[in-house]
Short mmCIF file of C-alpha atoms in Angstrom, two decimals:
data_model
loop_
_atom_site.label_atom_id
_atom_site.label_comp_id
_atom_site.label_asym_id
_atom_site.label_seq_id
_atom_site.Cartn_x
_atom_site.Cartn_y
_atom_site.Cartn_z
CA UNK A 1 26.84 142.25 146.18
CA UNK A 2 26.44 143.72 149.66
CA UNK A 3 29.71 145.64 149.67
CA UNK A 4 29.00 149.30 148.79
CA UNK A 5 30.88 150.97 145.99
CA UNK A 6 33.69 153.20 147.20
CA UNK A 7 37.27 153.73 146.17
CA UNK A 8 38.74 150.97 148.33
CA UNK A 9 42.14 150.77 146.61
CA UNK A 10 43.15 154.29 147.57
CA UNK A 11 41.22 154.25 150.84
CA UNK A 12 44.16 154.98 153.11
CA UNK A 13 45.16 157.97 151.00
CA UNK A 14 41.61 159.35 151.09
CA UNK A 15 41.19 158.65 154.80
CA UNK A 16 44.57 160.14 155.71
CA UNK A 17 43.52 163.43 154.13
CA UNK A 18 39.96 163.28 155.47
CA UNK A 19 41.23 162.66 159.00
CA UNK A 20 44.11 165.12 158.77
CA UNK A 21 44.28 167.66 161.58
CA UNK A 22 45.01 170.54 159.21
CA UNK A 23 42.11 169.69 156.90
CA UNK A 24 39.75 169.39 159.86
CA UNK A 25 40.73 172.88 161.05
CA UNK A 26 40.03 174.24 157.55
CA UNK A 27 36.66 172.44 157.55
CA UNK A 28 37.55 170.21 154.60
CA UNK A 29 38.09 166.85 156.30
CA UNK A 30 35.92 164.57 158.37
CA UNK A 31 36.83 163.51 161.88
CA UNK A 32 36.52 159.73 161.90
CA UNK A 33 37.88 158.08 165.00
CA UNK A 34 39.59 154.70 164.66
CA UNK A 35 37.46 151.62 165.30
CA UNK A 36 34.17 153.47 165.41
CA UNK A 37 31.00 152.56 163.59
CA UNK A 38 31.13 155.81 161.64
CA UNK A 39 34.63 155.07 160.33
CA UNK A 40 33.72 151.49 159.39
CA UNK A 41 30.55 152.46 157.54
CA UNK A 42 31.58 155.78 155.97
CA UNK A 43 35.36 155.43 155.64
CA UNK A 44 37.29 154.01 152.72
CA UNK A 45 38.93 151.09 154.53
CA UNK A 46 37.79 147.70 153.26
CA UNK A 47 39.41 146.01 156.26
CA UNK A 48 37.39 148.08 158.72
CA UNK A 49 34.17 147.69 156.74
CA UNK A 50 34.45 143.90 156.49
CA UNK A 51 35.47 143.43 160.11
CA UNK A 52 32.61 145.60 161.36
CA UNK A 53 30.08 143.92 159.04
CA UNK A 54 31.01 140.33 159.81
CA UNK A 55 32.64 140.49 163.27
CA UNK A 56 31.15 143.53 164.98
CA UNK A 57 32.26 142.70 168.52
CA UNK A 58 35.82 142.03 167.38
CA UNK A 59 35.93 145.35 165.52
CA UNK A 60 34.56 147.37 168.42
CA UNK A 61 37.10 145.70 170.73
CA UNK A 62 39.94 146.94 168.51
CA UNK A 63 40.50 143.85 166.37
CA UNK A 64 40.48 143.49 162.63
CA UNK A 65 40.69 140.96 159.84
CA UNK A 66 42.93 142.98 157.57
CA UNK A 67 42.56 143.50 153.86
CA UNK A 68 44.21 142.44 150.64
CA UNK A 69 45.41 144.39 147.65
CA UNK A 70 43.80 141.75 145.44
CA UNK A 71 40.37 142.21 147.02
CA UNK A 72 40.55 146.00 146.96
CA UNK A 73 41.82 146.32 143.41
CA UNK A 74 39.32 143.73 142.16
CA UNK A 75 36.38 145.52 143.81
CA UNK A 76 37.43 148.82 142.23
CA UNK A 77 38.74 147.83 138.81
CA UNK A 78 38.10 144.11 138.29
CA UNK A 79 40.75 141.79 136.90
CA UNK A 80 42.42 144.70 135.14
CA UNK A 81 42.99 146.34 138.54
CA UNK A 82 44.63 143.22 139.98
CA UNK A 83 46.92 142.97 136.96
CA UNK A 84 47.63 146.70 137.02
CA UNK A 85 48.58 146.83 140.70
CA UNK A 86 50.68 143.67 140.32
CA UNK A 87 52.59 145.24 137.41
CA UNK A 88 53.17 148.44 139.41
CA UNK A 89 54.45 146.39 142.36
CA UNK A 90 56.75 144.44 140.06
CA UNK A 91 58.19 147.58 138.47
CA UNK A 92 58.83 149.18 141.87
CA UNK A 93 60.52 146.04 143.19
CA UNK A 94 62.61 145.68 140.00
CA UNK A 95 63.72 149.34 140.07
CA UNK A 96 64.36 149.41 143.84
CA UNK A 97 68.14 148.98 143.71
CA UNK A 98 68.49 151.48 140.86
CA UNK A 99 66.42 154.09 142.72
CA UNK A 100 68.16 153.41 146.03
CA UNK A 101 71.51 154.45 144.53
CA UNK A 102 70.34 157.75 143.00
CA UNK A 103 70.29 159.96 146.09
CA UNK A 104 69.31 159.82 149.73
CA UNK A 105 65.78 161.16 149.16
CA UNK A 106 64.84 158.67 146.47
CA UNK A 107 66.45 155.95 148.59
CA UNK A 108 64.29 156.88 151.60
CA UNK A 109 61.12 156.88 149.51
CA UNK A 110 62.10 153.58 147.87
CA UNK A 111 62.60 151.87 151.22
CA UNK A 112 59.26 153.20 152.42
CA UNK A 113 57.47 151.90 149.31
CA UNK A 114 59.13 148.47 149.30
CA UNK A 115 58.27 147.92 152.94
CA UNK A 116 54.59 148.54 152.19
CA UNK A 117 54.68 146.35 149.05
CA UNK A 118 56.06 143.42 151.02
CA UNK A 119 52.95 143.56 153.22
CA UNK A 120 50.56 144.10 150.27
CA UNK A 121 49.01 140.62 150.35
CA UNK A 122 47.61 141.50 153.81
CA UNK A 123 47.32 145.26 153.34
CA UNK A 124 45.65 147.77 151.09
CA UNK A 125 46.37 148.14 147.39
CA UNK A 126 47.88 151.61 147.49
CA UNK A 127 49.41 151.55 150.96
CA UNK A 128 52.83 152.06 149.36
CA UNK A 129 51.59 155.45 148.17
CA UNK A 130 49.45 156.44 151.14
CA UNK A 131 52.34 156.57 153.59
CA UNK A 132 54.43 158.72 151.27
CA UNK A 133 51.56 161.09 150.49
CA UNK A 134 50.48 161.48 154.09
CA UNK A 135 50.78 165.09 155.24
CA UNK A 136 52.83 164.06 158.26
CA UNK A 137 55.44 162.25 156.15
CA UNK A 138 55.60 165.08 153.61
CA UNK A 139 56.10 167.68 156.35
CA UNK A 140 58.80 165.50 157.89
CA UNK A 141 60.67 165.22 154.57
CA UNK A 142 60.37 168.95 153.94
CA UNK A 143 61.60 169.70 157.47
CA UNK A 144 64.57 167.37 157.10
CA UNK A 145 65.39 168.86 153.71
CA UNK A 146 65.46 172.44 154.98
CA UNK A 147 67.30 171.46 158.15
CA UNK A 148 70.05 169.65 156.24
CA UNK A 149 70.26 172.14 153.38
CA UNK A 150 73.71 173.77 153.32
CA UNK A 151 73.60 177.18 154.96
CA UNK A 152 75.06 180.15 153.15
CA UNK A 153 76.21 183.03 155.27
CA UNK A 154 76.70 186.52 153.90
#
């Protein structure tokens, strides 16, 4: 009852765009520093909120309790959220080998998603998406794509 309502499941996606350097320059984002009271109270990380609320000294010293996709999805969407995220995880894991054989780009994204899904019981619900949608990762993929694109000379 004491946990405030926020979108916890997609917290890392929201926070990665709020704390993005480019968005801060444009005046869109918020500059939350890691392991600060402001980030724990106003951010979208359930792990940071719970650690700060129940173990303040540990949080301020840089420690954390972690989170769980079950807790985050249940707080946001109830039992339907837990079932929904579990089904999405299952589909991604089942399709992994099919996707990994399509091309190098889908293979890279698949490996990135599966790595995050393996840690989902101790991580956020949508961490498999947040890393892929982070501006840094997207810029890296775009840079690699244009660098490796075949050059045509006239």
